[in-house]
Each structure stands twice: as C-alpha cells, then as structure tokens.
Coordinates of C-alpha atoms and ligand atoms in Angstrom, one line a residue:
X2 CA 0.0 0.0 0.0
X3 CA 1.5 3.4 -0.9
X4 CA 1.8 6.2 1.6
X5 CA -1.0 8.3 0.1
X6 CA -3.5 5.5 0.4
X7 CA -2.4 4.9 3.9
X8 CA -2.9 8.5 4.7
X9 CA -6.4 8.5 3.3
X10 CA -7.4 5.4 5.1
X11 CA -7.1 7.3 8.3
X12 CA -9.9 9.5 7.1
X13 CA -11.9 6.9 5.4
X14 CA -13.6 4.2 7.4
X15 CA -13.5 1.0 5.4
X16 CA -16.1 -1.5 6.4
X17 CA -16.3 -5.0 5.0
X18 CA -20.1 -5.5 5.2
X19 CA -20.4 -8.6 3.2
X20 CA -18.3 -11.5 2.1
X21 CA -18.0 -13.4 -1.1
X22 CA -20.6 -12.8 -3.9
X23 CA -21.2 -15.1 -6.8
X24 CA -18.1 -13.9 -8.6
X25 CA -15.9 -14.3 -5.5
X26 CA -15.6 -10.6 -5.0
X27 CA -16.4 -8.9 -1.7
X28 CA -18.6 -5.9 -1.0
X29 CA -16.8 -2.9 0.4
X30 CA -18.0 0.5 1.6
X31 CA -16.0 3.7 2.3
X32 CA -17.2 6.9 3.8
X33 CA -15.6 10.3 4.3
X34 CA -16.8 13.6 5.7
X35 CA -14.6 16.4 4.3
X36 CA -16.1 17.2 1.0
X37 CA -19.1 19.3 0.0
X38 CA -20.0 19.7 3.6
X39 CA -21.6 16.3 3.7
X40 CA -21.0 12.6 3.9
X41 CA -19.7 10.8 0.8
X42 CA -20.2 7.0 0.7
X43 CA -18.8 4.7 -2.0
X44 CA -19.9 1.1 -2.3
X45 CA -18.2 -1.4 -4.6
X46 CA -17.2 -5.0 -5.1
X47 CA -13.5 -6.0 -5.3
X48 CA -11.3 -9.0 -4.8
X49 CA -9.6 -7.4 -1.8
X50 CA -9.5 -4.3 0.3
X51 CA -6.4 -2.8 -1.4
X52 CA -8.2 -3.0 -4.8
X53 CA -11.2 -1.3 -3.5
X54 CA -9.2 1.3 -1.5
X55 CA -7.5 2.3 -4.8
X56 CA -10.9 3.1 -6.3
X57 CA -12.1 5.0 -3.2
X58 CA -8.9 7.0 -3.3
X59 CA -9.3 7.9 -6.9
X60 CA -12.9 9.1 -6.2
X61 CA -11.8 11.1 -3.2
X62 CA -9.0 12.8 -5.0
X63 CA -11.2 13.7 -8.0
X64 CA -14.1 14.9 -5.9
X65 CA -11.7 17.0 -3.8
X66 CA -10.7 19.0 -6.9
X67 CA -14.3 19.9 -7.6
X68 CA -15.0 20.6 -3.9
X69 CA -12.2 23.2 -3.8
X70 CA -13.1 24.8 -7.1
X71 CA -16.9 25.1 -6.3
X72 CA -16.5 26.3 -2.7
X73 CA -18.2 29.6 -2.0
X74 CA -17.0 29.9 1.7
X75 CA -13.3 29.1 1.7
X76 CA -10.1 30.1 0.0
X77 CA -7.4 27.5 -1.1
X78 CA -3.9 28.4 -1.8
X79 CA -3.1 28.8 -5.4
X80 CA -6.6 28.2 -6.6
X81 CA -9.2 30.6 -7.9
X82 CA -12.6 29.2 -7.0
X83 CA -16.2 30.4 -6.9
X84 CA -15.4 32.5 -3.8
X85 CA -12.6 34.2 -5.7
X86 CA -15.1 35.1 -8.4
X87 CA -17.6 36.5 -5.7
X88 CA -14.8 38.4 -4.0
X89 CA -14.0 40.1 -7.3
X90 CA -17.6 41.1 -8.2
X91 CA -17.6 44.5 -9.9
X92 CA -13.8 44.6 -9.6
X93 CA -12.1 42.4 -12.2
X94 CA -12.5 39.2 -14.2
X95 CA -11.0 36.1 -12.5
X96 CA -9.0 33.4 -14.4
X97 CA -10.5 30.0 -13.6
X98 CA -10.2 26.3 -14.3
X99 CA -12.4 25.1 -17.2
X100 CA -14.3 23.0 -14.6
X101 CA -15.7 26.2 -13.2
X102 CA -16.7 27.5 -16.6
X103 CA -18.4 24.2 -17.4
X104 CA -20.4 24.3 -14.2
X105 CA -21.5 27.9 -14.9
X106 CA -22.6 27.1 -18.4
X107 CA -24.5 24.0 -17.2
X108 CA -26.1 26.2 -14.5
X109 CA -27.2 28.7 -17.2
X110 CA -28.9 26.0 -19.1
X111 CA -30.6 24.8 -15.9
X112 CA -31.8 28.3 -15.3
X113 CA -33.5 28.4 -18.7
X114 CA -34.9 24.9 -18.1
X115 CA -36.3 26.0 -14.7
X116 CA -37.8 29.2 -16.1
X117 CA -35.7 31.1 -13.6
X118 CA -36.7 29.1 -10.5
X119 CA -33.1 27.7 -10.1
X120 CA -30.7 30.6 -10.2
X121 CA -27.0 30.4 -9.2
X122 CA -26.9 34.2 -9.2
X123 CA -29.3 34.3 -6.2
X124 CA -26.3 34.4 -3.8
X125 CA -27.1 37.8 -2.3
X126 CA -30.6 36.6 -1.3
X127 CA -29.5 33.2 -0.1
X128 CA -26.7 34.8 2.0
X129 CA -29.3 36.7 4.0
X130 CA -31.3 33.5 4.6
X131 CA -28.1 31.7 5.5
X132 CA -27.2 34.3 8.1
X133 CA -30.6 34.4 9.7
X134 CA -30.7 30.6 9.7
X135 CA -27.3 30.4 11.4
X136 CA -28.3 33.0 14.0
X137 CA -31.7 31.4 14.6
X138 CA -30.0 27.9 15.0
X139 CA -27.5 29.2 17.5
X140 CA -30.1 31.2 19.4
X141 CA -33.5 29.5 18.8
X142 CA -35.3 31.7 21.3
X143 CA -34.6 34.8 19.3
X144 CA -34.8 33.3 15.8
X145 CA -36.1 35.8 13.3
X146 CA -37.2 35.9 9.6
X147 CA -35.2 38.1 7.3
X148 CA -37.1 41.4 6.7
X149 CA -38.8 41.4 3.3
X150 CA -37.4 44.9 2.6
X151 CA -33.8 43.5 2.9
X152 CA -34.6 40.4 0.7
X153 CA -36.1 42.7 -2.0
X154 CA -33.1 44.9 -1.9
X155 CA -30.8 41.9 -2.4
X156 CA -33.0 40.5 -5.1
X157 CA -32.1 43.5 -7.2
X158 CA -28.7 41.9 -7.6
X159 CA -29.5 38.4 -8.9
X160 CA -29.4 38.7 -12.7
X161 CA -27.8 35.6 -14.1
X162 CA -27.0 37.6 -17.3
X163 CA -24.5 39.6 -15.2
X164 CA -22.2 36.6 -15.1
X165 CA -19.7 37.4 -17.9
X166 CA -17.9 34.3 -19.1
X167 CA -14.9 34.8 -21.5
X168 CA -14.1 31.3 -22.7
X169 CA -11.1 32.3 -24.7
X170 CA -9.5 34.1 -21.8
X171 CA -10.9 31.5 -19.3
X172 CA -12.2 34.3 -17.1
X173 CA -15.4 34.9 -15.2
X174 CA -16.6 38.4 -14.2
X175 CA -19.6 39.4 -12.1
X176 CA -20.7 42.7 -13.6
X177 CA -22.8 43.7 -10.6
X178 CA -20.6 44.4 -7.5
X179 CA -23.5 43.5 -5.2
X180 CA -24.1 40.0 -6.7
X181 CA -22.7 36.7 -5.7
X182 CA -22.9 33.1 -6.9
X183 CA -24.4 30.2 -4.9
X184 CA -23.9 26.9 -6.6
X185 CA -25.4 24.9 -3.7
X186 CA -28.3 23.5 -5.7
X187 CA -26.1 22.1 -8.5
X188 CA -22.4 21.8 -7.6
X189 CA -22.7 18.5 -5.7
X190 CA -24.7 16.7 -8.4
X191 CA -22.6 18.1 -11.2
X192 CA -19.3 17.1 -9.5
X193 CA -20.7 13.6 -8.7
X194 CA -21.5 13.1 -12.4
X195 CA -18.0 14.3 -13.5
X196 CA -16.4 11.9 -11.0
X197 CA -18.6 9.1 -12.2
X198 CA -17.7 9.8 -15.8
X199 CA -14.0 9.8 -14.8
X200 CA -14.3 6.4 -13.1
X201 CA -16.3 5.0 -16.1
X202 CA -13.5 6.3 -18.3
X203 CA -11.0 4.4 -16.2
X204 CA -12.9 1.2 -17.0
X205 CA -14.8 0.8 -13.8
X206 CA -18.2 -0.7 -14.4
X207 CA -19.8 -1.2 -11.0
X208 CA -19.8 1.4 -8.2
X209 CA -22.4 3.3 -6.2
X210 CA -21.5 6.9 -5.2
X211 CA -23.5 8.9 -2.7
X212 CA -22.4 12.5 -2.1
X213 CA -24.7 13.7 0.6
X214 CA -27.6 11.7 -0.8
X215 CA -26.9 12.6 -4.4
X216 CA -26.7 9.0 -5.6
X217 CA -25.0 7.9 -8.8
X218 CA -25.2 4.2 -9.7
X219 CA -22.5 3.1 -12.1
X220 CA -23.5 -0.1 -13.8
X221 CA -25.3 -2.6 -11.6
X222 CA -24.0 -4.7 -8.7
X223 CA -21.2 -7.1 -9.1
X224 CA -23.4 -10.1 -9.4
X225 CA -25.2 -10.7 -12.7
X226 CA -28.6 -9.0 -13.1
X227 CA -28.5 -7.4 -9.7
X228 CA -29.6 -3.8 -9.6
X229 CA -28.4 -1.3 -6.9
X230 CA -30.9 -0.8 -4.1
X231 CA -31.2 2.9 -3.1
X232 CA -33.6 4.1 -0.4
X233 CA -35.5 7.4 -0.5
X234 CA -35.4 9.2 2.8
X235 CA -38.8 9.6 4.6
X236 CA -39.2 13.3 5.0
X237 CA -41.1 12.6 8.2
X238 CA -38.0 12.2 10.4
X239 CA -40.0 11.2 13.4
X240 CA -41.5 8.2 11.6
X241 CA -40.2 4.6 12.4
X242 CA -39.9 4.1 8.7
X243 CA -36.5 5.5 7.6
X244 CA -37.2 5.1 3.9
X245 CA -40.4 5.9 1.9
X246 CA -39.4 3.1 -0.5
X247 CA -36.4 1.3 -2.0
X248 CA -35.6 2.0 -5.6
X249 CA -33.7 -0.4 -8.0
X250 CA -31.2 1.4 -10.2
X251 CA -28.8 0.6 -12.9
X252 CA -26.7 3.5 -14.6
X253 CA -29.0 6.1 -13.0
X254 CA -28.9 8.9 -10.5
X255 CA -31.4 9.5 -7.7
X256 CA -31.4 13.0 -6.1
X257 CA -33.9 14.4 -3.5
X258 CA -34.5 17.9 -2.4
X259 CA -36.4 18.1 0.9
X260 CA -37.5 20.6 3.5
X261 CA -36.0 18.5 6.3
X262 CA -32.4 18.8 5.1
X263 CA -31.5 22.3 6.3
X264 CA -33.9 24.5 8.1
X265 CA -34.5 26.6 11.2
X266 CA -37.7 27.3 13.2
X267 CA -39.3 30.7 13.8
X268 CA -42.4 30.9 16.1
X269 CA -42.9 27.1 15.6
X270 CA -42.8 27.2 11.8
X271 CA -40.0 25.6 9.9
X272 CA -38.1 27.6 7.2
X273 CA -35.9 25.5 4.9
X274 CA -33.2 26.2 2.5
X275 CA -34.7 26.2 -1.0
X276 CA -35.9 29.7 -1.8
X277 CA -38.4 30.6 -4.5
X278 CA -37.0 33.5 -6.4
X279 CA -40.5 34.9 -7.1
X280 CA -41.5 35.1 -3.4
X281 CA -38.0 35.2 -1.9
X282 CA -39.4 32.8 0.7
X283 CA -38.9 29.0 1.1
X284 CA -41.0 27.2 -1.4
X285 CA -44.1 25.8 0.2
X286 CA -45.5 23.2 -2.2
X287 CA -44.0 19.9 -1.0
X288 CA -41.9 18.3 1.7
X289 CA -39.6 16.5 -0.8
X290 CA -39.1 15.9 -4.5
X291 CA -37.0 13.1 -5.9
X292 CA -35.6 12.8 -9.4
X293 CA -34.4 9.7 -11.3
X294 CA -32.4 10.3 -14.4
X295 CA -29.0 9.3 -15.7
X296 CA -27.0 12.5 -15.2
X297 CA -26.5 13.4 -11.6
X298 CA -26.1 17.1 -12.3
X299 CA -29.4 17.2 -14.2
X300 CA -31.0 15.3 -11.3
X301 CA -29.7 17.8 -8.7
X302 CA -30.8 20.8 -10.8
X303 CA -34.2 19.3 -11.4
X304 CA -34.9 18.4 -7.8
X305 CA -34.5 22.0 -6.7
X306 CA -36.4 23.3 -9.7
X307 CA -39.5 21.1 -9.2
X308 CA -39.4 21.9 -5.5
X309 CA -40.1 25.5 -6.5
X310 CA -42.9 24.8 -9.0
X311 CA -46.6 24.0 -8.7
X312 CA -47.4 20.4 -9.5
X313 CA -48.9 20.9 -13.0
X314 CA -45.9 22.9 -14.1
X315 CA -43.4 20.5 -12.7
X316 CA -45.2 17.5 -14.3
X317 CA -45.3 19.2 -17.7
X318 CA -41.5 19.8 -17.4
X319 CA -40.7 16.2 -16.4
X320 CA -43.0 14.6 -19.0
X321 CA -41.3 16.7 -21.7
X322 CA -37.9 15.2 -20.8
X323 CA -37.0 11.7 -22.0
X324 CA -35.5 9.3 -19.4
X325 CA -36.4 11.5 -16.5
X326 CA -38.8 10.7 -13.7
X327 CA -40.0 12.4 -10.5
X328 CA -41.8 11.8 -7.3
X329 CA -43.4 14.6 -5.3
X330 CA -44.1 14.1 -1.5
X331 CA -47.0 16.4 -0.6
X332 CA -47.3 18.1 2.8
X333 CA -50.0 15.5 3.9
X334 CA -47.6 12.7 3.1
X335 CA -49.3 11.6 -0.1
X336 CA -47.2 10.8 -3.1
X337 CA -47.4 11.8 -6.8
X338 CA -45.4 10.0 -9.5
X339 CA -44.5 11.0 -13.0
X340 CA -45.6 8.4 -15.6
X341 CA -42.6 6.1 -15.4
X342 CA -41.4 6.5 -11.8
X343 CA -43.1 3.4 -10.3
X344 CA -41.2 1.0 -12.4
X345 CA -38.1 1.8 -10.3
X346 CA -39.7 1.0 -7.0
X347 CA -38.7 -2.3 -5.4
X348 CA -41.8 -4.5 -4.8
X349 CA -41.9 -6.2 -1.4
Ligands
ADP19 P1 -28.7 20.0 -0.9 O1 -27.7 21.0 -0.3 O2 -29.3 19.2 0.1 O3 -28.2 19.2 -2.1 P2 -30.4 21.2 -2.8 O4 -29.8 20.5 -3.9 O5 -31.9 21.0 -2.7 O6 -29.8 20.9 -1.4 O7 -30.1 22.7 -3.0 C1 -30.3 23.7 -1.9 C2 -29.2 24.7 -1.9 O8 -29.3 25.4 -3.2 C3 -29.4 25.8 -0.9 O9 -28.7 25.5 0.3 C4 -28.9 27.0 -1.5 O10 -27.5 27.1 -1.4 C5 -29.2 26.9 -3.0 N1 -30.5 27.4 -3.4 C6 -31.7 27.6 -2.7 N2 -32.7 28.1 -3.4 C7 -32.2 28.2 -4.7 C8 -32.7 28.7 -5.9 N3 -33.9 29.1 -6.1 N4 -31.9 28.7 -7.0 C9 -30.6 28.2 -6.9 N5 -30.0 27.8 -5.8 C10 -30.8 27.8 -4.7
MG20 MG1 -28.5 19.1 -4.1

C-alpha cells in the first residue's frame, strides 16, 4: 500500500459489510466527511481491500478538486474558486479552471430549463437567509425571519446575465458588484456526475456513489442482473420508517431535495433552504421531490427546480424530458409519481 492511500485510510472508514458474492468478490464500503459539507459513501465489489481502496482513493482525489473549485466559503492556496469570483464582483475578471466555466454554463442551461426558478446568481438573497438561519439555529429563542425589505433589496442583484464568461481568456466576471454566486443546488450533483464519468473512463463498471444523498449508480451490482438498491429518505424524520421506499437502479442517479435537510424554526414554523426567487421565501409546495435520471447534475438541478414549482408545471416539465422521472411528496404525506417512476420501486 503506498503512503498516500495509507494517509487517506485514516480519514476513510472502510467496512467490509459482506463477504463473497457469486463472482468471488467482496462488497466494500468507504465513507468520508470532508467534501461538499456532507458525507460521501462509496460502495463497490472487489477481490480485496487494497483493490477497493484504490478506487475509493481515486474518487476522493477527483471529488476534492471539484470541492475546492466550487467552494463559496473558503479560499485555497493557489486556486481561484467560486469564492474568488464572488470576492471580485464588480472589480475584475478572474482566471479560472475550465471545470468552473463548465459548471457555470451548465447552470445557465438549468436556469433556462427551470424558467428562472433555479438561479445560481441568487447568492445575495441566499446569503441573507443563510445568516438568519445560522443565528436562529444558535439562538433559537430569538430566531427571526429576514425582513422582506432586505430580501427585495438583495433581489435587485441576482441577474444571471451579469455573469460574464470569456471562454477564450478562461475568465469569469460578475458585472454587478453586489451580486454573488451560490452553486449549492447544483455543484454537488454536477461534481458527482463528473467523477462518475471519470471512473467510467478508467474502466470501472460497477460502483455506487452517494455524495450527501446525491446518488449515482454506475452499472449494476457485481453479481449478474442485480440492480443497486437505493432508499429514498422519509421526509417525516419522526417516523419509524426511515425510507419511503427502496428503488432499484442501474446506470441512473437519484437525487432528492427536501424541506427536512437544512432549516430553522421561527415561532414554531420551519423555514428551509430552498428559496423561491419569485416570493424570496422558502417554497411551500412539498416536503420533498426526488428525481431519477442518468445525469446526476441534471437530477440535482431538477430536484431544486421542481421543489419551487406548482405540480402541474413540474409535471409538464418532467414529462417533456426523456428518461427523467420524478416523485413529489405532498405536505400531507401523499405521493405523486411521473408516468414512469413506479417501475423503479422495489416490490416487497
Ligand atoms: P442540498 O444541499 O441538500 O443538495 P439542494 O440540492 O436542494 O440541497 O439545494 C439547496 C441549496 O441550493 C441551498 O442550500 C442554496 O445554497 C441553494 N438554493 C436555494 N434556493 C435556490 C434557488 N432558487 N436557486 C438556486 N439555488 C438555490
Ligand atoms: Mg443538491
């Protein structure tokens, strides 16, 4: 084992949760906490621990590159990231890695697809919600809602067309000094897909990646004809039932946006982290929306988009897209499926 893998094993807990499958391989699972402010879990089959650790290490290393480039809160030495772009709003264009430009272009397409409901230029508004949420979480007695006046003022600085990308010079410039980028609704899924594509390109045909619940199934399980089983979190966290259902996936992503993921409470009412750009308030249609489609970046973008849309509009959007399915969890717990979703649900 080389030193780098040894170092990473200190961070990654490797658990052998099952022995020998049909092919003689074993099932391994690795988890780490450092990236994208969440838990990443990798599941795969290999002949021994060293073989699996090599794959886990490759995934960690690749994901870390995206984590640093797409970070909006931290600086990294020698790297211009999304925070650098934000810090230079109205000041100067910032030279960036192509991986940032690709994410921004993908996000612009997602903006159009979402009819403006998913907007990475919403940073100024989301920052206000973020600050009030932090304060309200630390001091629940005095938790407050952001004043609408302030939100409206910030909303004046959220025009996605003020992101000026110069592909030839590899620079990004925010033309409005008061604006900032928040890639929270898309970076994790987009990075997960890029890492999956990298692993597929390296010849790996069977892996399950979960980056904070953004699940990407590569191939199927090691044994012939065995699909990956992936649970969908029950939004009712008090329920005994942890999962609403188990899905069976092969070469697909499953991503969920839910009101239970990140929220704070003001006067007994929960305010979560997905903000409707039209009301500047948390969207209030559902408790969760799940997407199944191949591309993890698309799945992530769509889950936040549908969360912000009335059912009929969301349904029309999903039904217009091939190979893409959705499930909506209403506030009363009832479920709505797009036309092809149920075929992925594991029957008891
Ligand atoms: P998770 O962080 O659990 O993956 P989502 O994918 O549902 O959550 O994205 C929520 C995050 O996206 C928020 O924390 C915030 O950073 C950002 N966000 C919230 N509302 C919007 C919006 N309307 N458009 C773009 N990004 C948003
Ligand atoms: Mg997400």
